[in-house]
CSV table of C-alpha atoms in Angstrom, one decimal:
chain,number,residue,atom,x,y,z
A,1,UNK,CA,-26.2,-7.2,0.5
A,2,UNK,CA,-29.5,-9.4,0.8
A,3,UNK,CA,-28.8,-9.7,4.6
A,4,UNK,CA,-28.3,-5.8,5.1
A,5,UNK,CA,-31.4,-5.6,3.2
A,6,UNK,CA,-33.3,-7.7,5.2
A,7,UNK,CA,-32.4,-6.1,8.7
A,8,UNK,CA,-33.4,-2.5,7.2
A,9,UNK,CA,-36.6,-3.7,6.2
A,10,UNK,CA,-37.3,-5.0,10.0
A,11,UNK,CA,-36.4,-2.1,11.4
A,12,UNK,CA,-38.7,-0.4,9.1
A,13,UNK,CA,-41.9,-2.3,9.8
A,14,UNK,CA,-45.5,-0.7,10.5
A,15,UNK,CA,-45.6,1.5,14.1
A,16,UNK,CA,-48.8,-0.3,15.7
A,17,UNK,CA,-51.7,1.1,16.2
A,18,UNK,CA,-50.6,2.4,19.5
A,19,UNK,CA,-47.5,4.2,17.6
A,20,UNK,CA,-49.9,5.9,14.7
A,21,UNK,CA,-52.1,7.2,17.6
A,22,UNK,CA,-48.8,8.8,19.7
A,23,UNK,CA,-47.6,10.6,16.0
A,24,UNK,CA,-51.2,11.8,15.5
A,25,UNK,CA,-51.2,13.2,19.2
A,26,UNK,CA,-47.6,14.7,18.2
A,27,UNK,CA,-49.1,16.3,15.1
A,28,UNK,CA,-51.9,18.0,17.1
A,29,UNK,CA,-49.3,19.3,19.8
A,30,UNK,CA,-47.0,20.9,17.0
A,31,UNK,CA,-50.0,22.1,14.8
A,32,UNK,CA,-51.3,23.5,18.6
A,33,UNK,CA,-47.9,25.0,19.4
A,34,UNK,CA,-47.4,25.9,16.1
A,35,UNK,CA,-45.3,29.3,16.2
A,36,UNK,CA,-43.2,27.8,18.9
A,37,UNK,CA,-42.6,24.0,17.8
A,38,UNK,CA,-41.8,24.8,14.3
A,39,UNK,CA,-38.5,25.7,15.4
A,40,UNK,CA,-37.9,22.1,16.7
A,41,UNK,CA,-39.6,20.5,13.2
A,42,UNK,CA,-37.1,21.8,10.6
A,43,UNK,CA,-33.8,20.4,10.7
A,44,UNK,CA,-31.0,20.8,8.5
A,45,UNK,CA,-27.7,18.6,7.2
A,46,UNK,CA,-25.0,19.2,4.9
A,47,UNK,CA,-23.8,18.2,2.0
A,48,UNK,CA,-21.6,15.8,2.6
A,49,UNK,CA,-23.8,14.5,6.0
A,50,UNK,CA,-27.3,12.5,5.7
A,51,UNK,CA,-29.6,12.2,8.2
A,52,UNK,CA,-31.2,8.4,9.8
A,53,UNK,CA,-34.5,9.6,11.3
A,54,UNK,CA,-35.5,7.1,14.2
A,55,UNK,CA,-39.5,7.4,14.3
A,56,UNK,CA,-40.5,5.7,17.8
A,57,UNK,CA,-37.4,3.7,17.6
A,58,UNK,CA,-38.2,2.3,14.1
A,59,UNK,CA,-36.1,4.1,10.9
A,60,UNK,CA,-39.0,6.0,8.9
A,61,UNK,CA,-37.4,5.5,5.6
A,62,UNK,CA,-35.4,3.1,3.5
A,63,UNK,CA,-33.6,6.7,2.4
A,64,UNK,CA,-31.9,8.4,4.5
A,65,UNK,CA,-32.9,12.3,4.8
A,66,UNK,CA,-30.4,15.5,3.4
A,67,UNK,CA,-28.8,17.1,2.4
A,68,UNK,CA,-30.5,20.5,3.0
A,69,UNK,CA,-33.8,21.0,5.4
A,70,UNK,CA,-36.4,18.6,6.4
A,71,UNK,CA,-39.2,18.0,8.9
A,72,UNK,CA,-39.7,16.0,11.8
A,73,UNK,CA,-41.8,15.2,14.8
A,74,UNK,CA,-40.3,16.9,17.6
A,75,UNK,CA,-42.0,14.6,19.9
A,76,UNK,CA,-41.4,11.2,18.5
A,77,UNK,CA,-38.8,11.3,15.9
A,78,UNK,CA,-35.1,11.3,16.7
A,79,UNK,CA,-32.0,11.6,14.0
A,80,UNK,CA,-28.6,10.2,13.6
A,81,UNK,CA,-26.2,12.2,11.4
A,82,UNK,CA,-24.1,10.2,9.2
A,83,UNK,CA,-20.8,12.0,7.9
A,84,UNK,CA,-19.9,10.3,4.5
A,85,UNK,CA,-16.5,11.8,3.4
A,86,UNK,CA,-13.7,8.9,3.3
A,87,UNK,CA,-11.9,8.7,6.5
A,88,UNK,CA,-8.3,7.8,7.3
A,89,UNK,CA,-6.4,6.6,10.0
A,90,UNK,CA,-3.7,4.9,10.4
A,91,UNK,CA,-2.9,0.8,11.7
A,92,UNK,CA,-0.8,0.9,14.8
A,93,UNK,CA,2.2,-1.1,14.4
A,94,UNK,CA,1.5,-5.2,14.7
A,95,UNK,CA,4.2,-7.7,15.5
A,96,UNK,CA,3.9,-10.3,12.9
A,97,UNK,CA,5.1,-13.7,12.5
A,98,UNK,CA,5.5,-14.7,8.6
A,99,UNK,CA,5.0,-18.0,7.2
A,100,UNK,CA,9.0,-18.7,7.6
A,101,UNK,CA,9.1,-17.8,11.1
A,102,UNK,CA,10.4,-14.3,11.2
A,103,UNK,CA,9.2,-11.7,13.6
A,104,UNK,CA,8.5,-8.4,11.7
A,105,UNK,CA,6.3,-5.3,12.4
A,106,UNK,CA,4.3,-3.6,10.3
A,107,UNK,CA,1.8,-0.5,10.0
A,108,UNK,CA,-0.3,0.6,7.6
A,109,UNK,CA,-3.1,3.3,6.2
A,110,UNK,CA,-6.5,2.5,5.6
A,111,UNK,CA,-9.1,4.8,3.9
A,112,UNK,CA,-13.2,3.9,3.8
A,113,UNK,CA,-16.3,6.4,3.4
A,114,UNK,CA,-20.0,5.5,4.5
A,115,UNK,CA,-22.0,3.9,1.4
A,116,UNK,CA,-25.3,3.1,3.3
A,117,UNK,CA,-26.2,5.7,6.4
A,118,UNK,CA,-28.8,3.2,7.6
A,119,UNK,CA,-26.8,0.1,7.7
A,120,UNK,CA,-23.9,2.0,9.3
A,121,UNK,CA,-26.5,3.0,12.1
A,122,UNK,CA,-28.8,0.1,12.3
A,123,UNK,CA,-26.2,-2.8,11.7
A,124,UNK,CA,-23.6,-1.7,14.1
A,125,UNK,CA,-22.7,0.1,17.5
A,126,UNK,CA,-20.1,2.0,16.1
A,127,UNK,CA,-18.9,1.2,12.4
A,128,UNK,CA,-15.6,3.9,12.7
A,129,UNK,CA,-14.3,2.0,15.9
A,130,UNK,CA,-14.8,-1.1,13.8
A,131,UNK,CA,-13.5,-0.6,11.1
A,132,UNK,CA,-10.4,0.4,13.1
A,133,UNK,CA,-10.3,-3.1,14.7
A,134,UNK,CA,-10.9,-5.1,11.6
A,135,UNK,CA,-8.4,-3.6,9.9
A,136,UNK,CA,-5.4,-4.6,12.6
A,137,UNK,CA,-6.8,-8.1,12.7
A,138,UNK,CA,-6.8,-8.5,9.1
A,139,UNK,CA,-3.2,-7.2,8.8
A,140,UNK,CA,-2.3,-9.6,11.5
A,141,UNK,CA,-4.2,-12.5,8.8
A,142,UNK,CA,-3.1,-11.7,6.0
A,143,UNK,CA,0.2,-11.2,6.4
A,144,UNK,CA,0.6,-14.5,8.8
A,145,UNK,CA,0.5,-16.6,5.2
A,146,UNK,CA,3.5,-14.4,3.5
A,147,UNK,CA,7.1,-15.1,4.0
A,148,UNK,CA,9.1,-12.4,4.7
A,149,UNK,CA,10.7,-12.4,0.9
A,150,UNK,CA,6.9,-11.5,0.0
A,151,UNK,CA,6.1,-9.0,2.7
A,152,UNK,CA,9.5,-7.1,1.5
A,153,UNK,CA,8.3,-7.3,-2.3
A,154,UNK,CA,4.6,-7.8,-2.6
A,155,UNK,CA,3.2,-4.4,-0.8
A,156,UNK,CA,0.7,-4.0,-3.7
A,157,UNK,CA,-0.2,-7.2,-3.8
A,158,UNK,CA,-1.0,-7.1,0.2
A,159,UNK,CA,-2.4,-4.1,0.0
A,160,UNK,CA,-5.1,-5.5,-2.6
A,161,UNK,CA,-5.9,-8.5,-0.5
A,162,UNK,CA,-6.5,-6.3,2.7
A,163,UNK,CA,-8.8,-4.0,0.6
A,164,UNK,CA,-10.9,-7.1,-0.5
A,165,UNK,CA,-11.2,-8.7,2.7
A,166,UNK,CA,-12.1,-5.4,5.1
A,167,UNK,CA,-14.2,-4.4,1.9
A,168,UNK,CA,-16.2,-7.4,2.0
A,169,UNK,CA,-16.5,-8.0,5.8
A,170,UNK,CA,-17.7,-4.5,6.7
A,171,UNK,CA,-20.5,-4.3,3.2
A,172,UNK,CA,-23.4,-5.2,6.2
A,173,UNK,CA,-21.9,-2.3,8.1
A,174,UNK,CA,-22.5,0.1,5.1
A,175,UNK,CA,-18.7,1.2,4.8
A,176,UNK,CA,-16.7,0.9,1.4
A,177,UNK,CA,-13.2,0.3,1.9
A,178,UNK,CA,-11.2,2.5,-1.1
A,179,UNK,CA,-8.1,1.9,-0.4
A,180,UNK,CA,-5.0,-0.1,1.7
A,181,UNK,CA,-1.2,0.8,2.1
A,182,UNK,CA,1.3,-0.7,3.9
A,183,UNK,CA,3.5,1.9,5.0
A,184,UNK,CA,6.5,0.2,6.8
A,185,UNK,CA,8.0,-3.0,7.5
A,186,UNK,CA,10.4,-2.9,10.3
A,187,UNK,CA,13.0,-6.0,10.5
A,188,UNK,CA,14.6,-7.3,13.7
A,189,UNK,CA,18.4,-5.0,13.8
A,190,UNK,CA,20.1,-8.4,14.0
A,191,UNK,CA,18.0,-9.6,10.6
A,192,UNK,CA,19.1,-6.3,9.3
A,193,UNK,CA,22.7,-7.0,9.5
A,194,UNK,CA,22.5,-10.7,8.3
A,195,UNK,CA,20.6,-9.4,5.1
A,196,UNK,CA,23.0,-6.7,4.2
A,197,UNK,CA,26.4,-9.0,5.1
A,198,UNK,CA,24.7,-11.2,2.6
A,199,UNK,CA,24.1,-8.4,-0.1
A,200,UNK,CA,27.4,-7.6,0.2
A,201,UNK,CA,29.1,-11.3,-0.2
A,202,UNK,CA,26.4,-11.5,-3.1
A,203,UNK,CA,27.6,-8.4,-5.2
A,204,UNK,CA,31.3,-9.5,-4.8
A,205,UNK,CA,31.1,-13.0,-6.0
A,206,UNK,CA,29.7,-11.3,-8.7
A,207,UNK,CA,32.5,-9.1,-8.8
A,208,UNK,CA,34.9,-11.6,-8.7
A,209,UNK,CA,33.0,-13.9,-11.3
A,210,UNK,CA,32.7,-10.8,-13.7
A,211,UNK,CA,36.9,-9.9,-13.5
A,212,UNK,CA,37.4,-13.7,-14.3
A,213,UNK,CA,35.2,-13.4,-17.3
A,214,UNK,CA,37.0,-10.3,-18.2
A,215,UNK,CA,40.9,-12.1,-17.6
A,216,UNK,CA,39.1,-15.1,-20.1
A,217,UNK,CA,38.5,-12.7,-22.9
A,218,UNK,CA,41.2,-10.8,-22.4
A,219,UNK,CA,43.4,-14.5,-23.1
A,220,UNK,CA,41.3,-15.4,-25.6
A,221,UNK,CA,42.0,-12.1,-27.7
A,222,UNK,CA,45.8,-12.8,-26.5
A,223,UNK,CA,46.2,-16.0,-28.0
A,224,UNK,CA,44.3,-15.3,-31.4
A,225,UNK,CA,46.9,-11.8,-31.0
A,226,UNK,CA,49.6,-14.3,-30.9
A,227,UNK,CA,48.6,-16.2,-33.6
A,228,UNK,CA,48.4,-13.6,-36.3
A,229,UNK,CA,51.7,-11.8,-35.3
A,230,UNK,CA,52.9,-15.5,-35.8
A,231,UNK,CA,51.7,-15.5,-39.2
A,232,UNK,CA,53.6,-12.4,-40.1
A,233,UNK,CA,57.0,-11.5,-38.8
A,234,UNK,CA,56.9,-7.8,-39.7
A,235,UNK,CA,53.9,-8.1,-37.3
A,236,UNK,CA,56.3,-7.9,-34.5
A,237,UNK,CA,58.4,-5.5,-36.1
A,238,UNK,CA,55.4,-3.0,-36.4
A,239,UNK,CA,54.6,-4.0,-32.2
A,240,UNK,CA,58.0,-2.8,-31.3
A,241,UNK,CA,57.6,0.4,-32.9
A,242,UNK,CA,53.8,1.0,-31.5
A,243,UNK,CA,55.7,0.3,-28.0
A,244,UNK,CA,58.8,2.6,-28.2
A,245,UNK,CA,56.2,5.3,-29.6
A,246,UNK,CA,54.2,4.8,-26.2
A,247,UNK,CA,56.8,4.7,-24.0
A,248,UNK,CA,58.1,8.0,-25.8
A,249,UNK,CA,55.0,9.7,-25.1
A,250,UNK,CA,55.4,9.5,-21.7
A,251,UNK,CA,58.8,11.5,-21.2
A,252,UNK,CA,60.7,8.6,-19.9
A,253,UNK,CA,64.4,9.6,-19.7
A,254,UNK,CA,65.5,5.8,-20.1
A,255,UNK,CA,64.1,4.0,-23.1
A,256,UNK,CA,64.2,0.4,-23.1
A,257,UNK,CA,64.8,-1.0,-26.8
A,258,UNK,CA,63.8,-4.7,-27.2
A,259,UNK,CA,66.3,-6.3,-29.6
A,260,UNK,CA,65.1,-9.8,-31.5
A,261,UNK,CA,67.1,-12.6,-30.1
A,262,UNK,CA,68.0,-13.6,-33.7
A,263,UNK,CA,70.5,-10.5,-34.1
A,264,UNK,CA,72.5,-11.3,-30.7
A,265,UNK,CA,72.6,-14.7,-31.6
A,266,UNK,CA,74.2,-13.8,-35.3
A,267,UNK,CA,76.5,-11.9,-33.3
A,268,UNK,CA,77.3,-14.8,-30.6
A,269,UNK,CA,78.3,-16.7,-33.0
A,270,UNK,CA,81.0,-14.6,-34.8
């Protein structure tokens, strides 16, 4: 901020004695031509615009001028206007390599405004064009230290660094970076199909290590089942009659009664 500062205030130094007399001479020529050049001294900006008056080639004022109707020395002065409503465009696709060695492409949004007319005039050729640049160049950067698992996951996170790093290399241009997005991130089609064959073999091992927890459980509850119709005899009794009621419920024409092995072997033996 000092530096931007600085350059202003050289820009804005004392005209000579030679440039005071030219202005005077330009004051006496409009005040002589007065109902003609006063249509050349009033200019006008709007709201959202402000005007950098070059006086000689040196800025006249620290401020710039607007909005609404000011005056100038048709003869000597010269203005830039400055349009300071945020601007967007968008970051061409870049081919990226990540930290791990995969080749990705990305693109992105950007959106700045003008903070300081002057320094937007004075401290660079053109600071839209810039910008633009910048901003591909510090994708490229910033992006070059992620792996690919952080460029999939951490969009906000790149976003925020992108914002800070355009934000503070174009302060001396006068432009305020608001905000970063990274739109899309476009994988290789063979990475594409790697990545989802291993999705898939991820979900079913944990399909298959799900169904062998549920087979566990289900013998656990088996064996402590077993135990407790162990316990009590008419247990079983009461089981047989649950089963024949369920198979009844179905309308089966053939009913299959389960006899206890004790009775056929009381009758084996007569």
């Amino acid at each position: 901020m000092e530096d931007k500062q600085n350059l202003v205030s050289e820009r804005t130094g004392s005209l000579g004695c030679i440039g005071w007399l030219i202005v005077i001479l330009s004051g006496l020529f409009v005040f002589l031509l007065f109902p003609v050049t006063i249509w050349f001294c009033f200019k006008t900006v709007q709201e959202y615009e402000r005007a950098v008056i070059f006086r000689l080639g040196r800025i006249t004022d620290r401020k710039p001028k607007g909005p609404g109707i000011f005056f100038i020395l048709p003869c000597t002065d010269s203005l830039v206007k400055v349009d300071l409503r945020t601007v967007s465009f968008d970051i061409p696709p870049q081919e990226i390599l990540t930290k791990d060695s995969v080749t990705v492409s990305v693109d992105g949004v950007v959106y700045f405004r003008v903070s300081d007319p002057i320094a937007s005039v004075a401290n660079v050729t053109n600071a839209d064009f810039s910008t633009r640049l910048l901003a591909q160049t510090t994708l490229r950067n910033v992006l070059g230290t992620k792996n690919l698992a952080e460029v999939l996951s951490d969009r906000e996170g790149i976003a925020h660094s992108m914002q800070s790093n355009l934000d503070e290399a174009t302060d001396n241009w006068g432009i305020k970076v608001e905000r970063v997005e990274i739109k899309d991130v476009k994988l290789p089609f063979q990475l594409q199909r790697a990545m989802a064959a291993e999705a898939e073999a991820a979900r079913e091992a944990r399909a298959k290590v799900i169904a062998a927890e549920g087979e566990m459980n289900a013998s656990r509850a088996l064996k402590e089942a077993s135990l407790v119709i162990a316990e009590s005899p008419s247990a079983l009794q009461l089981r047989y009659l649950q089963t024949l009621n369920t198979i009844a419920a179905e309308k089966n024409s053939t009913i299959i009664f389960p006899l206890p092995m004790d009775v056929i072997s009381h009758f084996m033996r007569k």
